[in-house]
XYZ file of C-alpha atoms in Angstrom:
644
model
C -24.496 -11.063 8.831
C -21.033 -11.132 10.348
C -18.262 -13.658 10.164
C -16.550 -14.714 13.371
C -12.934 -15.819 13.306
C -12.301 -18.842 15.468
C -8.955 -19.700 17.075
C -8.145 -21.562 13.852
C -7.855 -18.912 11.130
C -9.520 -21.113 8.539
C -12.568 -22.049 10.601
C -15.432 -19.575 10.321
C -18.964 -19.577 11.675
C -21.810 -17.283 10.695
C -23.642 -15.109 13.202
C -26.441 -12.676 12.450
C -26.032 -9.148 13.658
C -27.239 -5.686 12.826
C -25.272 -3.786 10.201
C -23.572 -0.696 11.536
C -20.521 1.309 10.579
C -17.592 2.957 12.282
C -17.196 6.663 11.506
C -15.636 9.631 13.173
C -17.972 12.449 14.179
C -20.114 10.596 15.149
C -18.291 7.428 16.094
C -21.162 5.021 15.439
C -24.420 5.214 13.553
C -27.013 2.806 12.238
C -27.753 2.562 8.548
C -31.489 2.417 8.995
C -32.610 6.036 9.053
C -35.373 7.081 11.436
C -38.412 8.853 10.095
C -38.315 12.626 10.204
C -41.178 12.750 12.721
C -39.323 10.568 15.206
C -35.815 11.861 14.578
C -34.253 14.518 16.788
C -33.760 18.017 15.410
C -30.136 17.419 14.445
C -31.093 14.347 12.444
C -33.923 16.213 10.705
C -31.438 18.928 9.715
C -29.198 16.311 8.170
C -32.088 14.787 6.218
C -32.730 18.234 4.753
C -29.072 18.955 4.076
C -26.642 18.400 1.218
C -23.644 16.093 1.609
C -20.523 15.997 -0.557
C -19.046 12.520 -0.946
C -15.376 12.981 -1.852
C -14.009 9.966 -3.726
C -10.265 9.228 -3.597
C -9.190 5.565 -3.400
C -12.709 4.140 -3.161
C -13.879 4.143 -6.781
C -17.000 1.998 -6.494
C -20.650 2.002 -5.422
C -20.528 -1.602 -4.167
C -19.626 -2.053 -0.485
C -19.134 1.659 0.033
C -19.912 2.656 3.661
C -19.571 6.353 2.877
C -22.196 6.140 0.155
C -24.490 4.109 2.408
C -24.099 6.674 5.205
C -24.733 9.657 2.949
C -27.763 8.023 1.329
C -29.269 7.176 4.711
C -28.755 10.557 6.327
C -28.945 13.331 3.727
C -31.577 14.625 1.364
C -29.097 15.283 -1.424
C -25.671 13.746 -2.151
C -23.016 15.149 -4.501
C -20.354 12.523 -5.373
C -17.083 14.283 -6.217
C -13.711 13.331 -7.693
C -10.937 15.934 -7.748
C -8.023 15.650 -10.167
C -5.465 17.046 -7.729
C -1.923 17.455 -9.101
C -0.308 16.485 -5.811
C -2.107 13.167 -5.597
C -1.966 12.201 -9.259
C 1.778 12.791 -9.588
C 2.388 9.667 -7.460
C 0.724 7.397 -10.013
C 2.495 5.557 -12.810
C 1.125 5.842 -16.338
C -0.390 2.383 -15.970
C -2.249 3.333 -12.792
C -3.461 6.545 -14.451
C -4.924 4.423 -17.250
C -6.610 2.243 -14.642
C -7.899 5.331 -12.832
C -9.612 6.718 -15.926
C -11.331 3.408 -16.676
C -12.498 3.123 -13.053
C -13.838 6.690 -12.984
C -15.695 6.151 -16.242
C -17.411 3.109 -14.790
C -18.114 4.871 -11.489
C -19.756 7.763 -13.328
C -21.902 5.286 -15.281
C -22.837 3.343 -12.129
C -23.894 6.478 -10.275
C -26.014 7.554 -13.235
C -27.763 4.180 -13.060
C -28.661 5.108 -9.491
C -30.067 8.517 -10.535
C -26.903 10.344 -9.517
C -23.629 11.320 -11.215
C -19.959 11.912 -10.485
C -18.862 15.532 -10.336
C -15.448 16.040 -11.969
C -13.273 18.953 -10.904
C -9.604 19.956 -11.358
C -7.251 21.690 -8.924
C -6.256 21.461 -5.282
C -8.796 19.513 -3.249
C -9.188 22.197 -0.581
C -9.907 24.954 -3.114
C -12.298 22.819 -5.180
C -14.237 21.718 -2.098
C -14.355 25.253 -0.702
C -15.991 26.498 -3.895
C -18.341 23.517 -4.109
C -19.522 23.836 -0.496
C -20.556 27.405 -1.252
C -22.160 26.438 -4.567
C -24.371 23.644 -3.191
C -24.658 24.956 0.394
C -23.286 21.654 1.722
C -23.535 20.872 5.415
C -21.427 17.707 5.407
C -18.346 16.293 3.715
C -17.722 12.545 3.830
C -14.494 10.908 2.710
C -12.552 7.736 3.383
C -10.013 7.724 6.195
C -6.406 7.545 5.016
C -3.106 6.458 6.540
C -0.631 7.912 4.026
C 1.068 11.066 5.261
C 0.463 13.092 2.088
C -3.197 12.065 1.964
C -3.691 12.903 5.645
C -2.066 16.292 5.084
C -4.466 16.969 2.205
C -7.467 15.913 4.302
C -6.359 18.226 7.114
C -6.097 21.113 4.649
C -9.599 20.331 3.398
C -10.853 20.088 6.999
C -9.572 23.575 7.812
C -11.143 24.994 4.675
C -14.445 23.224 5.296
C -14.586 24.475 8.890
C -14.074 28.063 7.742
C -16.639 27.967 4.964
C -19.299 26.421 7.252
C -18.499 28.567 10.302
C -21.751 30.504 9.888
C -23.824 27.407 10.699
C -25.284 26.912 14.180
C -23.238 23.815 14.908
C -19.573 23.248 14.130
C -19.061 21.127 11.034
C -16.244 18.692 10.440
C -15.329 16.143 7.826
C -16.835 12.722 8.545
C -14.205 10.067 7.943
C -15.397 6.567 7.171
C -13.629 3.291 6.592
C -14.551 -0.124 5.211
C -13.949 -2.207 8.341
C -12.782 -5.754 7.824
C -12.833 -6.556 11.526
C -15.566 -5.113 13.742
C -13.291 -3.323 16.196
C -14.891 -0.660 18.362
C -11.515 0.892 19.172
C -8.049 0.641 17.671
C -6.780 0.071 21.189
C -8.458 -3.333 20.928
C -6.275 -4.341 17.983
C -4.026 -7.201 19.159
C -0.318 -6.451 19.221
C 0.593 -9.237 16.804
C -1.057 -11.051 13.957
C -0.659 -14.259 15.932
C -2.803 -12.775 18.707
C -5.335 -11.557 16.147
C -5.870 -15.108 14.934
C -6.512 -16.264 18.495
C -9.262 -13.714 19.127
C -12.838 -14.153 17.947
C -13.135 -10.784 16.237
C -16.227 -10.447 14.037
C -15.735 -9.716 10.349
C -18.095 -7.256 8.708
C -19.906 -8.399 5.569
C -19.965 -6.138 2.479
C -22.891 -3.830 1.687
C -24.854 -3.482 -1.510
C -25.233 -0.116 -3.186
C -28.104 1.898 -1.655
C -30.558 4.142 -3.431
C -28.521 7.301 -3.900
C -30.412 10.575 -3.356
C -30.210 12.694 -6.488
C -28.241 15.912 -6.175
C -31.331 17.950 -7.179
C -28.987 20.750 -8.133
C -28.173 22.459 -11.388
C -24.490 21.480 -11.638
C -21.967 21.237 -14.417
C -20.916 17.654 -13.738
C -17.830 17.900 -15.923
C -16.165 15.368 -18.201
C -13.374 12.874 -17.732
C -10.096 13.796 -19.409
C -8.288 11.772 -22.017
C -5.067 10.128 -20.935
C -2.965 12.611 -22.926
C -4.768 15.594 -21.415
C -4.335 14.153 -17.935
C -0.594 13.778 -18.479
C -0.364 17.391 -19.660
C -2.374 18.496 -16.643
C -0.019 16.684 -14.242
C 3.172 17.854 -15.957
C 2.030 21.452 -16.262
C 1.415 22.250 -12.613
C 3.569 23.677 -9.833
C 3.476 20.487 -7.762
C 5.067 18.203 -10.312
C 8.377 16.526 -9.585
C 11.396 17.329 -11.694
C 10.753 15.799 -15.097
C 14.321 14.525 -15.278
C 13.689 12.675 -12.009
C 10.282 11.230 -12.805
C 11.708 9.769 -16.005
C 14.147 7.790 -13.849
C 11.210 5.736 -12.584
C 10.315 4.563 -16.070
C 13.207 2.089 -16.376
C 13.694 -0.813 -13.991
C 16.893 -1.406 -12.065
C 17.316 -4.727 -13.841
C 17.257 -3.141 -17.308
C 19.747 -0.436 -16.296
C 22.046 -3.031 -14.755
C 21.818 -5.260 -17.811
C 22.801 -2.379 -20.082
C 25.685 -1.450 -17.785
C 26.977 -5.014 -17.870
C 26.623 -5.247 -21.624
C 28.557 -1.996 -22.038
C 31.381 -3.236 -19.850
C 34.189 -5.242 -21.397
C 33.335 -8.325 -19.392
C 32.017 -11.731 -20.289
C 28.257 -12.083 -20.010
C 26.641 -15.047 -18.350
C 23.055 -14.802 -19.520
C 20.847 -13.373 -22.228
C 19.260 -9.950 -22.299
C 15.550 -10.456 -22.776
C 12.922 -7.922 -23.716
C 10.148 -7.225 -21.263
C 7.853 -5.972 -23.997
C 6.492 -9.116 -25.572
C 3.495 -8.344 -27.751
C 0.187 -9.767 -26.624
C -3.252 -9.940 -28.139
C -6.056 -8.483 -26.055
C -9.731 -9.389 -26.410
C -12.372 -6.754 -27.114
C -14.031 -7.318 -23.728
C -10.757 -7.763 -21.892
C -10.418 -6.728 -18.238
C -6.733 -6.041 -18.924
C -7.401 -2.464 -19.952
C -3.914 -0.941 -19.717
C -1.226 -0.939 -22.390
C 0.838 -3.550 -20.581
C -2.098 -5.945 -20.425
C -0.825 -7.294 -17.095
C -3.264 -5.970 -14.493
C -7.020 -6.271 -14.054
C -8.994 -3.062 -14.453
C -12.251 -1.487 -15.528
C -15.243 -1.102 -13.259
C -16.349 -3.071 -10.229
C -18.436 -5.578 -12.174
C -15.594 -6.249 -14.605
C -13.126 -6.791 -11.758
C -15.621 -9.035 -9.941
C -15.956 -11.096 -13.123
C -12.168 -11.402 -13.317
C -12.103 -12.420 -9.654
C -14.647 -15.160 -10.367
C -12.408 -16.385 -13.180
C -9.357 -16.243 -10.927
C -10.973 -18.251 -8.154
C -12.129 -20.916 -10.650
C -8.739 -21.350 -12.278
C -8.525 -25.051 -11.427
C -11.876 -25.755 -13.069
C -10.838 -24.609 -16.519
C -13.212 -22.697 -18.765
C -14.572 -22.348 -22.282
C -15.193 -18.625 -21.840
C -12.719 -16.460 -23.685
C -12.618 -13.691 -21.064
C -11.993 -16.180 -18.276
C -9.364 -17.985 -20.298
C -7.504 -14.703 -20.704
C -7.439 -14.342 -16.908
C -6.182 -17.920 -16.578
C -3.383 -17.211 -19.045
C -2.295 -14.180 -17.023
C -2.315 -16.224 -13.815
C 0.304 -18.552 -15.250
C 2.447 -15.598 -16.306
C 2.156 -13.796 -12.957
C 2.675 -16.754 -10.616
C 6.315 -15.960 -9.839
C 5.821 -17.824 -6.576
C 2.842 -19.608 -4.991
C -0.045 -17.168 -4.647
C 1.816 -14.155 -6.048
C -0.482 -13.901 -9.055
C -3.394 -12.509 -7.042
C -1.754 -9.250 -6.026
C 0.084 -8.990 -9.340
C -3.264 -9.013 -11.161
C -5.641 -7.376 -8.670
C -3.385 -5.246 -6.457
C -3.762 -1.945 -8.366
C -7.554 -2.345 -8.548
C -7.660 -2.895 -4.789
C -5.422 0.138 -4.186
C -7.824 2.337 -6.178
C -10.777 0.852 -4.316
C -12.480 -0.509 -7.433
C -13.140 -3.523 -5.244
C -13.055 -3.596 -1.445
C -10.873 -6.055 0.435
C -13.818 -7.501 2.297
C -15.732 -8.029 -0.969
C -12.829 -10.141 -2.217
C -12.850 -12.087 1.044
C -16.621 -12.579 0.878
C -16.530 -13.833 -2.739
C -13.606 -16.168 -2.057
C -15.250 -17.715 1.017
C -18.572 -18.033 -0.812
C -16.891 -19.911 -3.661
C -14.979 -22.131 -1.229
C -18.231 -23.108 0.464
C -19.831 -23.823 -2.914
C -17.008 -26.274 -3.613
C -17.467 -28.007 -0.277
C -21.232 -28.375 0.156
C -21.466 -25.278 2.336
C -18.581 -26.129 4.653
C -15.093 -24.781 5.271
C -12.393 -27.294 6.014
C -10.275 -26.752 9.138
C -7.304 -28.069 7.131
C -7.122 -25.265 4.594
C -8.732 -24.141 1.382
C -9.474 -26.560 -1.436
C -8.206 -24.209 -4.154
C -4.857 -22.417 -4.189
C -6.479 -19.355 -5.766
C -8.902 -19.050 -2.850
C -5.980 -19.228 -0.428
C -4.066 -16.613 -2.438
C -7.000 -14.171 -2.481
C -7.910 -14.604 1.195
C -4.306 -14.421 2.383
C -3.660 -11.270 0.326
C -6.658 -9.236 1.520
C -6.294 -10.358 5.146
C -2.628 -9.355 5.027
C -3.441 -5.979 3.470
C -6.044 -5.338 6.148
C -3.615 -6.154 8.978
C -0.954 -3.735 7.738
C -3.564 -1.036 7.090
C -4.837 -1.358 10.656
C -1.306 -1.236 12.056
C -0.604 1.861 9.961
C -3.838 3.518 11.106
C -3.045 2.744 14.730
C 0.462 4.167 14.354
C -1.015 7.449 13.108
C -3.598 7.702 15.891
C -1.747 6.116 18.805
C 1.939 6.806 18.286
C 3.891 5.562 21.282
C 7.286 5.289 19.634
C 10.291 7.521 20.105
C 9.734 9.250 16.771
C 6.758 10.265 14.692
C 5.976 7.552 12.127
C 4.682 8.400 8.664
C 3.257 6.168 5.951
C 4.150 6.221 2.264
C 2.448 4.004 -0.316
C 4.764 2.356 -2.832
C 3.199 0.329 -5.638
C 0.154 -0.128 -3.426
C 2.160 -1.250 -0.372
C 2.373 0.647 2.932
C 5.891 1.715 3.930
C 6.860 3.263 7.268
C 9.383 6.070 7.590
C 10.286 8.924 9.889
C 11.970 12.306 9.528
C 13.880 14.369 12.085
C 14.896 17.982 11.472
C 13.537 20.701 9.188
C 16.622 22.163 7.567
C 20.011 21.194 6.216
C 21.229 18.486 3.829
C 19.056 15.395 3.376
C 20.346 12.145 4.909
C 18.657 8.764 4.411
C 19.381 5.786 6.692
C 18.785 2.257 5.354
C 18.721 -0.679 7.769
C 19.933 -4.247 7.319
C 18.126 -7.563 6.939
C 15.557 -8.245 9.664
C 15.815 -4.712 11.059
C 13.642 -1.601 10.700
C 13.873 2.158 11.096
C 13.935 2.036 14.921
C 17.390 0.432 14.754
C 18.616 3.980 14.048
C 16.777 5.441 17.065
C 20.070 6.355 18.787
C 21.441 8.001 15.628
C 18.546 10.098 14.313
C 18.677 12.989 16.745
C 22.477 13.153 16.783
C 22.714 13.388 12.991
C 19.886 15.915 12.932
C 21.580 18.053 15.589
C 24.527 18.278 13.232
C 22.403 20.429 10.939
C 20.771 17.740 8.787
C 17.305 16.557 7.871
C 17.316 12.824 8.541
C 15.018 10.225 7.051
C 14.929 6.588 8.150
C 12.837 4.055 6.269
C 11.593 0.545 6.993
C 12.045 -1.365 3.758
C 9.236 -3.421 2.263
C 9.148 -6.797 4.003
C 10.501 -5.647 7.377
C 9.230 -4.220 10.647
C 5.765 -2.743 10.329
C 6.030 -2.102 6.607
C 3.929 -4.381 4.462
C 5.133 -7.887 3.553
C 3.319 -8.733 0.307
C 3.587 -12.012 -1.540
C 6.181 -10.968 -4.109
C 9.726 -11.981 -5.002
C 12.113 -9.967 -2.824
C 15.345 -8.903 -4.479
C 18.070 -6.369 -3.871
C 17.059 -4.635 -7.127
C 13.474 -4.248 -5.947
C 14.649 -2.530 -2.758
C 16.921 -0.241 -4.785
C 13.902 0.836 -6.848
C 11.997 1.476 -3.628
C 14.782 3.808 -2.445
C 14.789 5.571 -5.819
C 11.052 6.249 -5.658
C 11.229 7.293 -2.007
C 13.884 9.900 -2.773
C 11.931 11.197 -5.775
C 8.455 11.229 -4.192
C 9.149 11.911 -0.509
C 12.576 13.504 -0.016
C 12.527 15.484 -3.248
C 16.258 16.208 -3.475
C 19.600 14.337 -3.741
C 20.576 12.611 -0.516
C 23.542 11.537 1.567
C 22.899 7.806 1.892
C 23.886 5.531 4.787
C 23.345 1.779 4.443
C 23.975 -1.027 6.917
C 24.464 -4.730 6.028
C 22.176 -5.703 3.113
C 20.965 -2.088 3.255
C 24.497 -1.064 2.313
C 24.458 -3.258 -0.767
C 21.042 -1.894 -1.761
C 22.348 1.642 -1.204
C 25.332 0.905 -3.465
C 22.992 -0.314 -6.219
C 20.898 2.838 -5.801
C 23.902 5.177 -5.991
C 25.401 3.315 -8.929
C 22.235 3.135 -11.060
C 20.860 6.608 -10.243
C 23.925 8.709 -9.333
C 22.069 12.020 -9.763
C 19.957 11.151 -6.716
C 22.867 10.637 -4.313
C 25.511 13.087 -3.076
C 27.544 10.679 -0.965
C 27.445 7.120 0.295
C 28.372 5.521 3.626
C 28.519 1.700 3.762
C 28.394 0.307 7.304
C 29.384 -3.367 7.490
C 27.917 -3.681 4.025
C 27.023 -6.896 2.297
C 28.794 -7.498 -1.017
C 32.467 -7.532 -1.935
C 35.069 -5.363 -3.569
C 36.696 -7.449 -6.326
C 39.800 -5.843 -7.842
C 40.224 -6.719 -11.490
C 36.891 -8.513 -11.821
C 36.689 -10.428 -15.085
C 33.004 -11.288 -15.425
C 29.711 -9.939 -14.172
C 26.660 -12.210 -14.098
C 23.409 -10.802 -15.413
C 20.455 -10.808 -13.013
C 18.410 -13.968 -13.389
C 14.748 -14.647 -12.737
C 14.217 -15.509 -9.068
C 12.159 -18.602 -8.336
C 11.451 -20.392 -5.086
C 12.085 -24.097 -4.607
C 11.446 -26.802 -2.065
C 14.799 -26.069 -0.494
C 14.049 -22.365 -0.018
C 10.590 -23.229 1.343
C 12.112 -25.500 3.984
C 15.055 -23.202 4.677
C 12.794 -20.220 5.384
C 10.794 -22.177 7.955
C 13.862 -23.500 9.714
C 15.354 -20.018 9.749
C 12.164 -18.535 11.179
C 12.118 -21.140 13.959
C 15.729 -20.324 14.799
C 15.138 -16.561 14.785
C 12.104 -16.768 17.054
C 13.863 -19.028 19.544
C 17.110 -17.032 19.580
C 16.105 -13.466 18.759
C 17.249 -12.040 22.098
C 20.751 -13.438 21.805
C 21.012 -12.485 18.132
C 20.154 -8.852 18.864
C 22.477 -8.670 21.873
C 25.324 -9.985 19.721
C 24.920 -6.908 17.542
C 25.642 -4.681 20.546
C 28.322 -6.518 22.578
C 29.680 -3.349 24.220
C 26.527 -1.247 24.723
C 24.214 -4.109 25.591
C 21.532 -1.701 26.826
C 20.767 -0.855 23.182
C 19.381 -4.388 22.780
C 16.524 -3.564 25.125
C 13.260 -5.378 25.709
C 11.274 -3.128 23.360
C 13.595 -3.763 20.407
C 13.633 -7.530 20.961
C 9.862 -7.726 21.425
C 9.224 -5.691 18.279
C 11.457 -7.968 16.217
C 9.682 -10.978 17.686
C 6.292 -9.416 16.964
C 7.164 -8.772 13.331
C 8.220 -12.416 12.912
C 4.521 -13.335 13.193
C 3.362 -10.863 10.549
C 1.660 -12.319 7.471
C 4.165 -12.684 4.641
C 7.275 -13.038 6.803
C 8.064 -16.478 5.366
C 7.976 -15.045 1.856
C 10.569 -12.456 2.867
C 12.806 -15.087 4.453
C 12.625 -17.197 1.303
C 14.117 -14.199 -0.470
C 17.360 -14.664 1.474
C 18.159 -17.748 -0.539
C 17.804 -15.952 -3.873
C 19.740 -12.767 -3.088
C 22.348 -11.958 -5.716
C 25.330 -10.335 -4.002
C 27.782 -11.404 -6.685
C 28.034 -8.055 -8.463
C 31.113 -6.317 -6.978
C 30.594 -3.063 -5.124
C 33.359 -1.426 -7.156
C 31.514 -2.314 -10.369
C 28.259 -0.879 -9.031
C 29.923 2.365 -7.970
C 32.268 2.967 -10.891
C 29.856 5.539 -12.357
C 29.225 7.262 -9.017
C 31.234 10.469 -8.604
C 30.225 11.285 -5.030
C 32.259 10.518 -1.936
C 32.112 6.959 -0.576
C 33.027 5.955 2.977
C 33.297 2.240 3.750
C 33.259 1.218 7.420
C 33.797 -2.515 7.744
C 34.186 -3.594 11.369
C 35.351 -7.052 12.351
C 36.090 -6.422 16.028
C 33.259 -8.139 17.935
C 33.588 -5.607 20.777
C 32.623 -2.725 18.516
C 29.127 -1.226 18.248
C 29.648 0.523 14.912
C 27.017 -1.685 13.316
C 23.916 0.499 13.605
């Protein structure tokens, strides 16, 4: 079955179709395997061969196209998970906990299907090279990735795999699969904007059940899962780890650091310092498996059970496990619909549950509530809307990221970095010299620095430019956007991507965020340039307000929609006003890209954040502990183009 999207995004009709999958090498194949007598020679070779199924961020047997493909086409399948230092070092302790629970369940699920999960430690390319030789594998299947580091690892594995299988008659390559949400034959067919996507009748692919998995039929040491403590030692004891003094910086939030700084200052305090570590009681069969007790985890069935509880929030329940989920919903609903990603986001990022499985379950429940129908006026439950909106949004940004990696038509190479499960775009120019990071202003994105990147790089620098979460083609999740959140994003980007202290340049709100970053984590910044920065310098300030919890209201809801209408209708003039002297910089491409991004899912959530920004903390207070050089360029002459 396939779901067809009508011009109205909430109206869906069912059409029957054959189930097929999109892969690379070959591009298309059918799940139903032909008999060996009728199959061509190449297909018979595959049926007699051994395939390695390399798990990464797809920790499930349910709705797993790679597993379905391997089971249909190969005599023997070896599921593999590699504890690779380079990949694990990106995970927080909480995600590592979630990972171990998911792998334990995956190993159990595969055993139920007469298979197992092979556990290995080391670099992926070396582990796979040794395993290919050990099992005489003729194929390696793994999920397609969009993150730069993951793609680099896959390319290293591809080179190794090609070398170790070079003796075979036909060239071998890694087969990359994906879990398609929309049945697109070619990424070129992806509409330019989300608004256009909603107007097209693009079929949605239904999830698959777990197939019968061919046993490995090999004498292998399947290995054991590590304890959490051993895993931490393994990560910290390898050559790829980040500086320990830097990774520890990620353990404390910007808000807590700022609160302590304010308390230490001899100023009056307007607010109470509250602990974020309230004790909570967890049930024996709880799906909140991590120490924080704030995110859903475990195996696929456990997460599906939590999803069922989430969707049925309005019905109430007498079940203890469902009531626990309902309690967490109330705690996590910082704004309408935000609880879904807060609870299920990490599980989706690890692939414990596929996005299209969430969509399928949400639509199925919605139809159960409405006698088999879907209303053209919206969903009958806010939790259904939250789940559907979240996974559809995630799919859109993933497709845009994938297209940017395959069909890059911009002026600069675009890379993808994943931050807390969200996809962030960035670029880098130059391969030597001091590190410089450019941070754009509100409503902008990394391409606003397109005329500056090469010039700064030619001066003997390595230059990074980033598109902050909520802007451009970076993801726009349903969260509360704050200046502190963006400062934490910059901190993690410098630690995980740049890897050394930076010279930081910030424009507009990006300048204020850069000042927070430099003030709270001064060891990560060498110097700071503020270009037409938001915020004020207040000599002799007498009081500093503590950060307060951000909540949306009816006024912010209305204000965001009015602002969006104004921006869409006036975007050309607004951009040209930024470049009154060199008007050619406000070209058609820049204006069209800003207009395109205004139709992205989640843009209204970002605009609502404008009304809760806290710019009241003086820049001189933020930077009083920063010992690097600071250059402030504040231009008021309308004829100037110094605003980047």
